Each structure stands twice: as structure tokens, then as C-alpha cells.
Coordinates of C-alpha atoms in Angstrom, one line a residue:
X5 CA 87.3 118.8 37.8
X6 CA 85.6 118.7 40.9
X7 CA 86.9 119.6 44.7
X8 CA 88.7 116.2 45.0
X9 CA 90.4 116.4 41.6
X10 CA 88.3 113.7 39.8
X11 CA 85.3 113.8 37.4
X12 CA 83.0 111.6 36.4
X13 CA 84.7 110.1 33.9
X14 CA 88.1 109.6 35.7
X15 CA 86.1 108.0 38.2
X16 CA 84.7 105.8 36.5
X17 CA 88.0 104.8 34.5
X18 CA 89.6 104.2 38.0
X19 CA 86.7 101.7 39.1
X20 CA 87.4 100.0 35.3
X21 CA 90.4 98.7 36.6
X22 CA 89.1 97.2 39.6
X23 CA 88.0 94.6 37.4
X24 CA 85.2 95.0 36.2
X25 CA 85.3 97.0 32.5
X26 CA 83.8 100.0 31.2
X27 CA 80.5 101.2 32.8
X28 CA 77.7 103.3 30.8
X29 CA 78.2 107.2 31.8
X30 CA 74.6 108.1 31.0
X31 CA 72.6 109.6 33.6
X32 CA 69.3 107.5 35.1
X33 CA 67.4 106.6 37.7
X34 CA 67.1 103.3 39.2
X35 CA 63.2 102.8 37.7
X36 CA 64.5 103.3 34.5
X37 CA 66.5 99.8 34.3
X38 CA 63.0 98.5 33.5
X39 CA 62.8 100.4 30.5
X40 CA 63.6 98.2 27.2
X41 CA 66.4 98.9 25.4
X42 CA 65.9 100.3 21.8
X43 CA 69.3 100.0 19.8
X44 CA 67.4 102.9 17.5
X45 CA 67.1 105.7 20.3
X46 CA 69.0 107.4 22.9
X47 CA 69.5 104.1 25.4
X48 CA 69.2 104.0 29.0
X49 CA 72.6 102.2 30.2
X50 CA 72.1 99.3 32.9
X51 CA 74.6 100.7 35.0
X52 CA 75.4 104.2 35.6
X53 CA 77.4 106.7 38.1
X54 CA 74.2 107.7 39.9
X55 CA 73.3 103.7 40.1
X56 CA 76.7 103.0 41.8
X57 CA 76.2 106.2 44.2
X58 CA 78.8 108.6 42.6
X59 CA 78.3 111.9 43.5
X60 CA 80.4 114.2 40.5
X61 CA 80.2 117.5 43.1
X62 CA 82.3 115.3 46.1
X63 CA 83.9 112.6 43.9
X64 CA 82.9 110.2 46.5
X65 CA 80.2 107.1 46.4
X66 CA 77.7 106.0 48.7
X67 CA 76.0 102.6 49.2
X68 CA 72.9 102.2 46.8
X69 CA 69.6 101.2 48.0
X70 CA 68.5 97.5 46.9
X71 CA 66.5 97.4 44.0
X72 CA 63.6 95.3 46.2
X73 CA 62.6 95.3 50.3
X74 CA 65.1 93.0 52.0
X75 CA 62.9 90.2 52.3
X76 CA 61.8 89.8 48.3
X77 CA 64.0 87.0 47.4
X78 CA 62.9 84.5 50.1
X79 CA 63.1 81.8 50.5
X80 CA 65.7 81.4 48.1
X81 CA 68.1 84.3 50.0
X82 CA 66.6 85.2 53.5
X83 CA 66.1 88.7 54.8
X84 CA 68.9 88.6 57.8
X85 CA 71.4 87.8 55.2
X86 CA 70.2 90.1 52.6
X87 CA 70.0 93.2 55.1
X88 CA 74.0 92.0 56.6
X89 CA 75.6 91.6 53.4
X90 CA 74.1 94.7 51.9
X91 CA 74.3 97.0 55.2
X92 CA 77.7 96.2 56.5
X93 CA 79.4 94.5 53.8
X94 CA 78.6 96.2 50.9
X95 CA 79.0 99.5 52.7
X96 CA 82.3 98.9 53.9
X97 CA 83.6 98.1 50.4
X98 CA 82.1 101.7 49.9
X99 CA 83.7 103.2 52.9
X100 CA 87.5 101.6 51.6
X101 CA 86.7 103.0 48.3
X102 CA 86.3 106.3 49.4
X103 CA 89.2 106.3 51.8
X104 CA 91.7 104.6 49.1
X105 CA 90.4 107.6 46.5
X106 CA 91.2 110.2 49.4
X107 CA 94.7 108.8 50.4
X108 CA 96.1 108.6 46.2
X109 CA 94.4 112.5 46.0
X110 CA 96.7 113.0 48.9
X111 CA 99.9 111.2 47.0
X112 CA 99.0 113.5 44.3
X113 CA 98.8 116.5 45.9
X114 CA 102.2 116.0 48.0
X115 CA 100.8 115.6 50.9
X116 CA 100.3 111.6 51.5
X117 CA 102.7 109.2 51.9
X118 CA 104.2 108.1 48.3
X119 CA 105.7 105.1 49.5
X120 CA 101.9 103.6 50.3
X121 CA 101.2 104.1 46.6
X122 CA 100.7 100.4 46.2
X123 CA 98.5 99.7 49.5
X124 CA 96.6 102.7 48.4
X125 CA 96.0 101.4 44.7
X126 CA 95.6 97.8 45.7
X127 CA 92.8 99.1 48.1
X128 CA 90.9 101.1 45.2
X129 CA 91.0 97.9 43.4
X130 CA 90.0 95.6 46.1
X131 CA 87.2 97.7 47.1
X132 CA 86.6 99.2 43.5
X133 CA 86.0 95.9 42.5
X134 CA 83.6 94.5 45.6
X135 CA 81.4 98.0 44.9
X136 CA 80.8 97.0 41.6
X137 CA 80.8 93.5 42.3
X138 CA 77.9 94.3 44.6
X139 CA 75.9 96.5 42.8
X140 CA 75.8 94.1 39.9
X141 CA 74.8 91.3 42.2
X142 CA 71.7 93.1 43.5
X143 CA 70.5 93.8 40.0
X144 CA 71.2 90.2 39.1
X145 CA 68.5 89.3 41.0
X146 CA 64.4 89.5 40.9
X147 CA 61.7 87.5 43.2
X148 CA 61.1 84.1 41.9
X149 CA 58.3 84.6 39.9
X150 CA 58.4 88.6 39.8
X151 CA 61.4 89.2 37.0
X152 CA 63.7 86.3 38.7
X153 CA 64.4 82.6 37.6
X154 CA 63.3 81.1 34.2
X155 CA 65.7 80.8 31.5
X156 CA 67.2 83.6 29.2
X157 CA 65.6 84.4 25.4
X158 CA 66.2 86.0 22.3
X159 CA 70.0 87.0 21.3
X160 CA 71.7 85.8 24.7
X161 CA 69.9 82.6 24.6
X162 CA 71.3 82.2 21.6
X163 CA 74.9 83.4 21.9
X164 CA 74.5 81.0 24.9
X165 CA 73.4 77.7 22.5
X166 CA 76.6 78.9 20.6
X167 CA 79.1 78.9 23.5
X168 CA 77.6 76.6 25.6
X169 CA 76.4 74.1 24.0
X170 CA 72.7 74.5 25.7
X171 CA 71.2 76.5 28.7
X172 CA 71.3 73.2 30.7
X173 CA 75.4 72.5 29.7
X174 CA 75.8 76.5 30.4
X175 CA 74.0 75.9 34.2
X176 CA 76.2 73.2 34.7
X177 CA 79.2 75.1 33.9
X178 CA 78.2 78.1 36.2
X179 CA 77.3 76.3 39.4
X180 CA 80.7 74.0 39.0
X181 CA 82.7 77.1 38.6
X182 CA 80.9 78.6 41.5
X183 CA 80.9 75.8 43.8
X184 CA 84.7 75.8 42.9
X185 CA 86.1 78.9 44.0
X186 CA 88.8 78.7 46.3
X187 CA 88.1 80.3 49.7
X188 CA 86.1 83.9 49.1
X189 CA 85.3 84.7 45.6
X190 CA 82.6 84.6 42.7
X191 CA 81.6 82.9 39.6
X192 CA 80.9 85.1 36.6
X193 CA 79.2 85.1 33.0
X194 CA 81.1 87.5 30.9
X195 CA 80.9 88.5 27.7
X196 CA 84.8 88.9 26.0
X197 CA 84.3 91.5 23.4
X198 CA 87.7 90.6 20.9
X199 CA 86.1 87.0 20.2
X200 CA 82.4 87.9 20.9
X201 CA 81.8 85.0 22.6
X202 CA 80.4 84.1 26.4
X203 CA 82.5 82.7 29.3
X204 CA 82.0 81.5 32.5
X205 CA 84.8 82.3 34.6
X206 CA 86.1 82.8 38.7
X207 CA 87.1 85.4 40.7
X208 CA 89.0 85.1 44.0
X209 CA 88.6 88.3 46.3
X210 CA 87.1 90.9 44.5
X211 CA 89.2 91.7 41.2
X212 CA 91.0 88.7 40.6
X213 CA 91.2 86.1 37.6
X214 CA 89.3 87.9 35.7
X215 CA 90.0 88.0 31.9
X216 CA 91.4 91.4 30.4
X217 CA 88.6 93.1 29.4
X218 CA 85.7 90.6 29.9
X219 CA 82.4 92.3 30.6
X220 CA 80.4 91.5 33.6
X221 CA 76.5 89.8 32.6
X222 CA 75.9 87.6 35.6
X223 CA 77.8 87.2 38.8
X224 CA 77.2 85.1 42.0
X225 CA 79.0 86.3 45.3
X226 CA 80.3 82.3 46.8
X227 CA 81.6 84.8 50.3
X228 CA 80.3 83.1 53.3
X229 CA 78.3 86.4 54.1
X230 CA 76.2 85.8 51.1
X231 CA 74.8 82.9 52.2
X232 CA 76.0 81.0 55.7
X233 CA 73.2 82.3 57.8
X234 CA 70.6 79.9 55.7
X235 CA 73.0 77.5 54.2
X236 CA 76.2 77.2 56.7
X237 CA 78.5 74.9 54.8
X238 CA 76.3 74.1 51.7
X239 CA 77.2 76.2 49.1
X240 CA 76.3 74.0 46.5
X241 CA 72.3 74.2 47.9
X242 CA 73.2 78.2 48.2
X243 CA 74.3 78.0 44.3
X244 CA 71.3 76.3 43.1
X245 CA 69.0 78.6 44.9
X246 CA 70.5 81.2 43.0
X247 CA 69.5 80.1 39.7
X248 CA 65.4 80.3 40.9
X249 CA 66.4 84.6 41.3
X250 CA 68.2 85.5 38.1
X251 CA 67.0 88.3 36.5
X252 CA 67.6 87.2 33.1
X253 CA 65.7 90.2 31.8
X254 CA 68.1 92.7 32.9
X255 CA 71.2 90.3 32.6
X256 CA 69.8 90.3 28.6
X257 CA 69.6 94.3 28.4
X258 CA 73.2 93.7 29.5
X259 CA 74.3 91.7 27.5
X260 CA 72.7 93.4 24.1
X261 CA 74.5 96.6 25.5
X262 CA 78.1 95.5 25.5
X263 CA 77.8 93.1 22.3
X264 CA 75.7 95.5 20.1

């Protein structure tokens, strides 16, 4: 155990239930998400504690960098936007994180407040679940032409032909369910491991209406912040700009990661 009674691994069991399933605890660096996957040798995980800013020695996080300058993904996402939502947004689901991990430590210890035990563990999920949320979202994406748009290939191409029907019917799906999202929210590709198949699915706020379990491939933030500097009320344009910046390559690694 570290000084704020939580390791690694309890960490990253706390931010599970946020939402978003279980996370790779291998250690890597963010270059090293370009590295192929090789099911034959030691893997490098897509996601890690260091890529989510978990620090073992403080049990606390910090907001990542972006995986590209702040202006790569224009014109498709503009730089304002990008530097906002990843700045202040981002950051503060970081900050509520933190503070809901320090207040239950409290709880534990004797010293907090027990009858805030359900603000406190609504709060870790809440803000659990936009941290991940988040850094998931940024590695979703490439430059148009540099790693992003295009269509997905080998095994989740055709797990998508399977579920889907086609990439065009599983497109379709995706921007209806995102365009559909009641108030703030997301759209998400998941894979559900007990019937190995995909599924497209919604999210209001940050953890909710996901399915038990369901692992996290592709997810669009529909928030005004992500997108009403550039698009204001048209999230449907926002949405379809979105499918020019998918980085299918590292939603692929992803994918051949939590289905084997």
C-alpha cells in the first residue's frame, strides 16, 4: 500500500466501476501505443496506469498530455475546442477524482463524514468514468490522413460484418445512437465479452447505460464542450466529422486485446 491506502491495482479496480471495465496494468509509455500487438510476446496494453496519469507513490492521477499538438485534428475538431475541453474539462474530472478518492480514504480512516458515503462514491464514479471517458477519446482519434479516418481491417472488420451487418449499416448505427443521446452523454462501440459480439450503445453523463461489463473500443463525447465552438447546435455535422479522425488502428489493437 502506498501513503493514501491504495495501490495500483485497487485503483484501478475503483475506476472499473466508473464504467468503463478492466484496464491493462502493464507499465508503458505513451509512444509505445504505436507498437503492434503480437498475441506471441509480452504485449504492450493500449491503456495503462501511467497513460491515465496514476501515480502508485501518491495514489492520485493527473491529466495526461494529448497524444498530438492541439491543432492536429483540424478542421474536423478546431484547436480552441480541443485546448478547452482537454485543459479545463478533462482536468476537472481529474481534480473530482482525486478529491472523491481523498474524501472515501477519509470515511475509512474515521475521520470523514460516513453519512456522505454515497456523494463521495457517486463522485468517484462520475468523475472515474469522464477520466477514462477522456483519455479514451483522445486516443480515438488521429489526423485525417495521419492514422485517423478510413475504415477498420482484419479481425474487427470482420466481427463488425458479423454484428453489423456491414461497416456502412455499423456507421449508421453509431452516428444515430450519437446524435440521440439525451442531453450530455456519448455514443460507444463496445465489445461484450459473455456473447463475443460488438455493440453500439449510449451513455448519459459519464457512467451511465452502459452494459455490465461491456468493454470500451470507440467512444464519441456528444457534450456541448466537445464540439459547440465550431458546430453550435449541429451535432449531427459534429458526428460526421468525427468519423474522418478515428484511429481505427489503435481502436483494432483494442479490440484484439479484450477479445483475444
Amino acid at each position: 500500500m502506498n501513503d493514501h491506502g491504495i495501490d495500483r491495482r485497487a485503483a484501478l479496480t475503483a475506476m472499473g466501476a466508473a464504467g468503463l471495465g478492466t484496464l491493462g496494468l502493464a507499465s508503458a509509455q505513451p509512444n509505445e501505443l504505436l507498437r503492434p500487438r503480437r498475441r506471441d510476446t509480452a504485449t504492450v496494453p493500449t491503456l495503462t496506469p501511467e497513460m491515465l496519469g496514476f501515480d502508485p507513490k501518491s495514489g492520485r492521477y493527473a491529466l495526461p498530455p494529448l497524444p498530438y499538438a492541439k491543432d492536429a485534428l483540424e478542421p474536423h475538431i478546431d484547436a480552441k475546442t480541443m485546448e478547452i475541453h482537454h485543459e479545463r474539462h478533462h482536468q476537472g474530472y481529474v481534480n473530482g477524482l482525486n478529491k472523491a478518492l481523498d474524501e472515501l480514504q477519509k470515511i475509512r480512516e474515521g475521520s470523514g463524514d460516513a453519512g456522505l458515503m454515497k456523494h463521495w462514491s457517486r463522485e468517484l464514479s462520475f468523475n472515474g468514468g469522464g477520466h477514462l471517458n477522456h483519455t479514451l477519446f483522445w486516443l480515438n482519434m488521429a489526423p485525417a490522413g495521419k492514422g485517423g479516418g478510413g475504415m477498420p481491417q482484419g479481425k474487427l472488420a470482420e466481427q463488425m460484418g458479423k454484428d453489423f451487418g456491414s461497416f456502412d449499416q455499423f456507421t449508421a448505427h453509431f452516428k444515430a445512437a450519437a446524435g440521440s443521446v439525451e442531453a450530455s452523454g456519448w455514443a460507444w462501440l463496445v465489445y461484450e465479452p459473455f456473447a463475443q459480439r460488438l455493440m453500439v450503445v449510449q451513455m448519459e453523463k459519464q457512467q451511465d447505460m452502459l452494459v455490465n461489463n461491456a468493454q470500451p473500443l470507440l467512444g464519441i463525447d456528444v457534450w456541448e464542450h466537445a464540439y459547440y465552438l465550431k458546430y453550435q447546435n449541429r451535432r449531427a455535422d459534429y458526428v460526421s466529422a468525427f468519423m474522418n479522425i478515428i484511429n481505427w488502428s489503435f481502436v483494432q489493437r483494442r479490440f484484439e486485446e479484450m477479445a483475444g
